Amino acid sequence: GATLDLGTGFSSRQTVASLAGAGTVNFGSASQLTFGGDNTSTSFSGDFSGGNAALFKQGTGTFTFNGTASSGRGSFSLDGGTLAMTGFGSLAGLNIGVRNGAVLDISARVGGVSFASLTFDPGSAVHLGSRTLTVERFDFTFSSHAHGVIDGTGGLTVGQNFTLNLYADNTFTGPTTLTTAASAINVRAANAISASSGVNLAASGATLNIGAAPADVSIRALRGFAGRIVTVFNNNLVITNAASDFAGI
């Protein structure tokens, strides 16, 4: 397929009306690509390659992505419209920002997705469908803030070196899982995970912190063995399913 080579330096910051096709976008040092301003809906099944990918999706259209990000690092700022991930489309290793009422939709992807971080503003949304969304890093510890609503029957996983702050009353009904000693969720809304089928602190040191919530926090179930940590401070943790199994602190 064709290649769009952005070059290097600040002069390599390009804006195009839309992005479609199956070619390669090659990023150099300090380059970035802004697209979508014409408000059309397009599909892309190519590759974001090279150095630090820096993508800015604007406009009201839907960008359907079934490609790859072989760069393995960088950022995708969804500043308007919808990013619909389908097939085996992957943005693994990228930091994802969802802003200005935009929507991230992973419901049509084959399997779940994994990002290096996820931040989204009030009014923005993440549609899981039946898929699982994972945030984790392998370089350094990181914390991000999720103000919009996560919905669907899928689940949420927080992995290595990551703290996720949840500010909205989310409605997703799948499991909430923390997989490592460096995984944490800070619950900052009373119903941030109340619809989830349960919270599983799957590793010693994994932490669920409800101390910053404005009121008591309800969850359906809590699982975890010795070494798992739940921090409550002045709030109560209400477990609505008696079938829970927790032996942490």
Short mmCIF file of N, CA and C in Angstrom, two decimals, residues 134-202:
data_model
loop_
_atom_site.label_atom_id
_atom_site.label_comp_id
_atom_site.label_asym_id
_atom_site.label_seq_id
_atom_site.Cartn_x
_atom_site.Cartn_y
_atom_site.Cartn_z
N THR A 134 -8.39 -3.01 28.64
CA THR A 134 -7.26 -3.13 29.56
C THR A 134 -6.36 -1.91 29.44
N VAL A 135 -5.95 -1.37 30.59
CA VAL A 135 -4.94 -0.31 30.61
C VAL A 135 -3.75 -0.83 31.42
N GLU A 136 -2.57 -0.74 30.84
CA GLU A 136 -1.36 -1.19 31.52
C GLU A 136 -0.13 -0.62 30.82
N ARG A 137 0.94 -0.51 31.59
CA ARG A 137 2.20 0.00 31.06
C ARG A 137 3.33 -0.93 31.46
N PHE A 138 4.42 -0.89 30.66
CA PHE A 138 5.58 -1.72 30.96
C PHE A 138 6.84 -0.87 31.10
N ASP A 139 6.67 0.48 31.16
CA ASP A 139 7.83 1.35 31.27
C ASP A 139 7.90 2.05 32.62
N PHE A 140 6.84 2.74 33.02
CA PHE A 140 6.84 3.46 34.30
C PHE A 140 5.41 3.52 34.83
N THR A 141 5.27 3.86 36.12
CA THR A 141 3.94 3.94 36.71
C THR A 141 3.21 5.16 36.18
N PHE A 142 1.89 5.04 36.05
CA PHE A 142 1.10 6.10 35.43
C PHE A 142 -0.29 6.11 36.04
N SER A 143 -0.88 7.31 36.11
CA SER A 143 -2.23 7.46 36.62
C SER A 143 -3.04 8.26 35.61
N SER A 144 -4.27 7.83 35.32
CA SER A 144 -5.12 8.59 34.41
C SER A 144 -6.51 8.74 34.99
N HIS A 145 -7.30 9.65 34.37
CA HIS A 145 -8.58 10.06 34.94
C HIS A 145 -9.69 9.82 33.91
N ALA A 146 -10.72 9.09 34.32
CA ALA A 146 -11.84 8.74 33.46
C ALA A 146 -13.10 9.40 33.99
N HIS A 147 -13.53 10.48 33.32
CA HIS A 147 -14.70 11.25 33.76
C HIS A 147 -15.97 10.87 33.02
N GLY A 148 -15.85 10.25 31.86
CA GLY A 148 -17.02 9.86 31.09
C GLY A 148 -17.52 8.49 31.51
N VAL A 149 -18.61 8.06 30.86
CA VAL A 149 -19.28 6.81 31.25
C VAL A 149 -18.77 5.65 30.41
N ILE A 150 -18.48 4.53 31.08
CA ILE A 150 -18.14 3.27 30.44
C ILE A 150 -19.37 2.38 30.49
N ASP A 151 -19.82 1.90 29.32
CA ASP A 151 -21.02 1.07 29.30
C ASP A 151 -20.78 -0.23 28.53
N GLY A 152 -21.76 -1.13 28.61
CA GLY A 152 -21.68 -2.40 27.91
C GLY A 152 -21.68 -3.58 28.87
N THR A 153 -21.63 -4.79 28.31
CA THR A 153 -21.59 -6.00 29.12
C THR A 153 -20.16 -6.49 29.33
N GLY A 154 -19.20 -5.80 28.76
CA GLY A 154 -17.80 -6.18 28.89
C GLY A 154 -17.20 -5.73 30.22
N GLY A 155 -15.88 -5.93 30.34
CA GLY A 155 -15.21 -5.67 31.60
C GLY A 155 -14.08 -4.66 31.49
N LEU A 156 -13.52 -4.34 32.64
CA LEU A 156 -12.44 -3.38 32.75
C LEU A 156 -11.29 -4.03 33.53
N THR A 157 -10.09 -3.99 32.94
CA THR A 157 -8.91 -4.57 33.59
C THR A 157 -7.84 -3.50 33.74
N VAL A 158 -7.29 -3.40 34.95
CA VAL A 158 -6.17 -2.50 35.22
C VAL A 158 -4.95 -3.37 35.47
N GLY A 159 -3.92 -3.18 34.64
CA GLY A 159 -2.76 -4.04 34.70
C GLY A 159 -1.54 -3.37 35.31
N GLN A 160 -0.38 -3.76 34.82
CA GLN A 160 0.91 -3.37 35.38
C GLN A 160 1.10 -1.85 35.38
N ASN A 161 1.61 -1.33 36.50
CA ASN A 161 2.06 0.07 36.61
C ASN A 161 0.98 1.09 36.34
N PHE A 162 -0.27 0.78 36.71
CA PHE A 162 -1.34 1.70 36.35
C PHE A 162 -2.32 1.93 37.49
N THR A 163 -2.70 3.21 37.64
CA THR A 163 -3.76 3.61 38.55
C THR A 163 -4.83 4.32 37.74
N LEU A 164 -6.07 3.84 37.82
CA LEU A 164 -7.18 4.42 37.08
C LEU A 164 -8.13 5.08 38.06
N ASN A 165 -8.42 6.36 37.82
CA ASN A 165 -9.36 7.12 38.64
C ASN A 165 -10.70 7.19 37.92
N LEU A 166 -11.75 6.69 38.57
CA LEU A 166 -13.07 6.62 37.96
C LEU A 166 -13.99 7.66 38.60
N TYR A 167 -14.47 8.62 37.80
CA TYR A 167 -15.26 9.75 38.32
C TYR A 167 -16.74 9.65 37.96
N ALA A 168 -17.13 8.78 37.04
CA ALA A 168 -18.52 8.73 36.55
C ALA A 168 -19.26 7.54 37.14
N ASP A 169 -20.59 7.61 37.05
CA ASP A 169 -21.43 6.48 37.43
C ASP A 169 -21.52 5.55 36.22
N ASN A 170 -20.58 4.65 36.14
CA ASN A 170 -20.48 3.77 34.97
C ASN A 170 -21.55 2.68 35.01
N THR A 171 -21.88 2.15 33.84
CA THR A 171 -22.95 1.16 33.76
C THR A 171 -22.49 -0.18 33.18
N PHE A 172 -21.20 -0.37 32.97
CA PHE A 172 -20.74 -1.66 32.43
C PHE A 172 -20.98 -2.76 33.45
N THR A 173 -21.34 -3.94 32.95
CA THR A 173 -21.75 -5.03 33.83
C THR A 173 -20.77 -6.20 33.90
N GLY A 174 -19.67 -6.12 33.17
CA GLY A 174 -18.66 -7.17 33.24
C GLY A 174 -17.78 -7.02 34.46
N PRO A 175 -16.79 -7.89 34.61
CA PRO A 175 -15.92 -7.86 35.78
C PRO A 175 -14.92 -6.70 35.76
N THR A 176 -14.53 -6.29 36.94
CA THR A 176 -13.46 -5.31 37.14
C THR A 176 -12.28 -6.06 37.75
N THR A 177 -11.14 -6.06 37.06
CA THR A 177 -10.02 -6.90 37.48
C THR A 177 -8.75 -6.08 37.62
N LEU A 178 -8.03 -6.29 38.72
CA LEU A 178 -6.72 -5.68 38.94
C LEU A 178 -5.72 -6.82 38.99
N THR A 179 -4.74 -6.82 38.07
CA THR A 179 -3.97 -8.03 37.81
C THR A 179 -2.60 -8.10 38.47
N THR A 180 -2.04 -6.97 38.94
CA THR A 180 -0.69 -6.99 39.49
C THR A 180 -0.61 -6.19 40.78
N ALA A 181 0.54 -6.30 41.44
CA ALA A 181 0.77 -5.53 42.67
C ALA A 181 0.83 -4.04 42.39
N ALA A 182 1.06 -3.66 41.14
CA ALA A 182 1.12 -2.25 40.77
C ALA A 182 -0.14 -1.80 40.06
N SER A 183 -1.27 -2.47 40.34
CA SER A 183 -2.56 -2.11 39.76
C SER A 183 -3.43 -1.47 40.84
N ALA A 184 -4.10 -0.36 40.50
CA ALA A 184 -4.97 0.29 41.47
C ALA A 184 -6.12 0.98 40.77
N ILE A 185 -7.26 1.01 41.44
CA ILE A 185 -8.40 1.81 41.02
C ILE A 185 -8.78 2.72 42.18
N ASN A 186 -8.89 4.02 41.89
CA ASN A 186 -9.41 4.98 42.84
C ASN A 186 -10.85 5.30 42.44
N VAL A 187 -11.79 4.91 43.28
CA VAL A 187 -13.20 5.14 43.00
C VAL A 187 -13.57 6.53 43.50
N ARG A 188 -13.99 7.41 42.60
CA ARG A 188 -14.30 8.78 42.95
C ARG A 188 -15.77 9.13 42.68
N ALA A 189 -16.58 8.11 42.42
CA ALA A 189 -18.04 8.26 42.29
C ALA A 189 -18.67 7.05 42.95
N ALA A 190 -19.77 7.27 43.65
CA ALA A 190 -20.36 6.20 44.45
C ALA A 190 -20.74 4.99 43.61
N ASN A 191 -21.13 5.21 42.35
CA ASN A 191 -21.57 4.10 41.49
C ASN A 191 -20.61 3.84 40.33
N ALA A 192 -19.35 4.13 40.54
CA ALA A 192 -18.36 3.96 39.47
C ALA A 192 -18.25 2.51 39.02
N ILE A 193 -18.40 1.57 39.94
CA ILE A 193 -18.29 0.15 39.58
C ILE A 193 -19.44 -0.66 40.16
N SER A 194 -20.53 0.00 40.51
CA SER A 194 -21.63 -0.71 41.17
C SER A 194 -22.34 -1.68 40.26
N ALA A 195 -22.35 -1.41 38.94
CA ALA A 195 -23.02 -2.32 38.01
C ALA A 195 -22.14 -3.48 37.59
N SER A 196 -20.83 -3.38 37.84
CA SER A 196 -19.89 -4.43 37.48
C SER A 196 -20.26 -5.73 38.18
N SER A 197 -20.02 -6.85 37.49
CA SER A 197 -20.37 -8.15 38.07
C SER A 197 -19.52 -8.49 39.29
N GLY A 198 -18.43 -7.78 39.49
CA GLY A 198 -17.61 -8.00 40.66
C GLY A 198 -16.22 -7.45 40.48
N VAL A 199 -15.54 -7.23 41.60
CA VAL A 199 -14.17 -6.74 41.59
C VAL A 199 -13.25 -7.87 42.02
N ASN A 200 -12.25 -8.16 41.19
CA ASN A 200 -11.30 -9.22 41.48
C ASN A 200 -9.92 -8.61 41.65
N LEU A 201 -9.41 -8.61 42.88
CA LEU A 201 -8.04 -8.18 43.14
C LEU A 201 -7.17 -9.42 42.98
N ALA A 202 -6.64 -9.60 41.78
CA ALA A 202 -6.06 -10.88 41.39
C ALA A 202 -4.59 -11.05 41.78
#
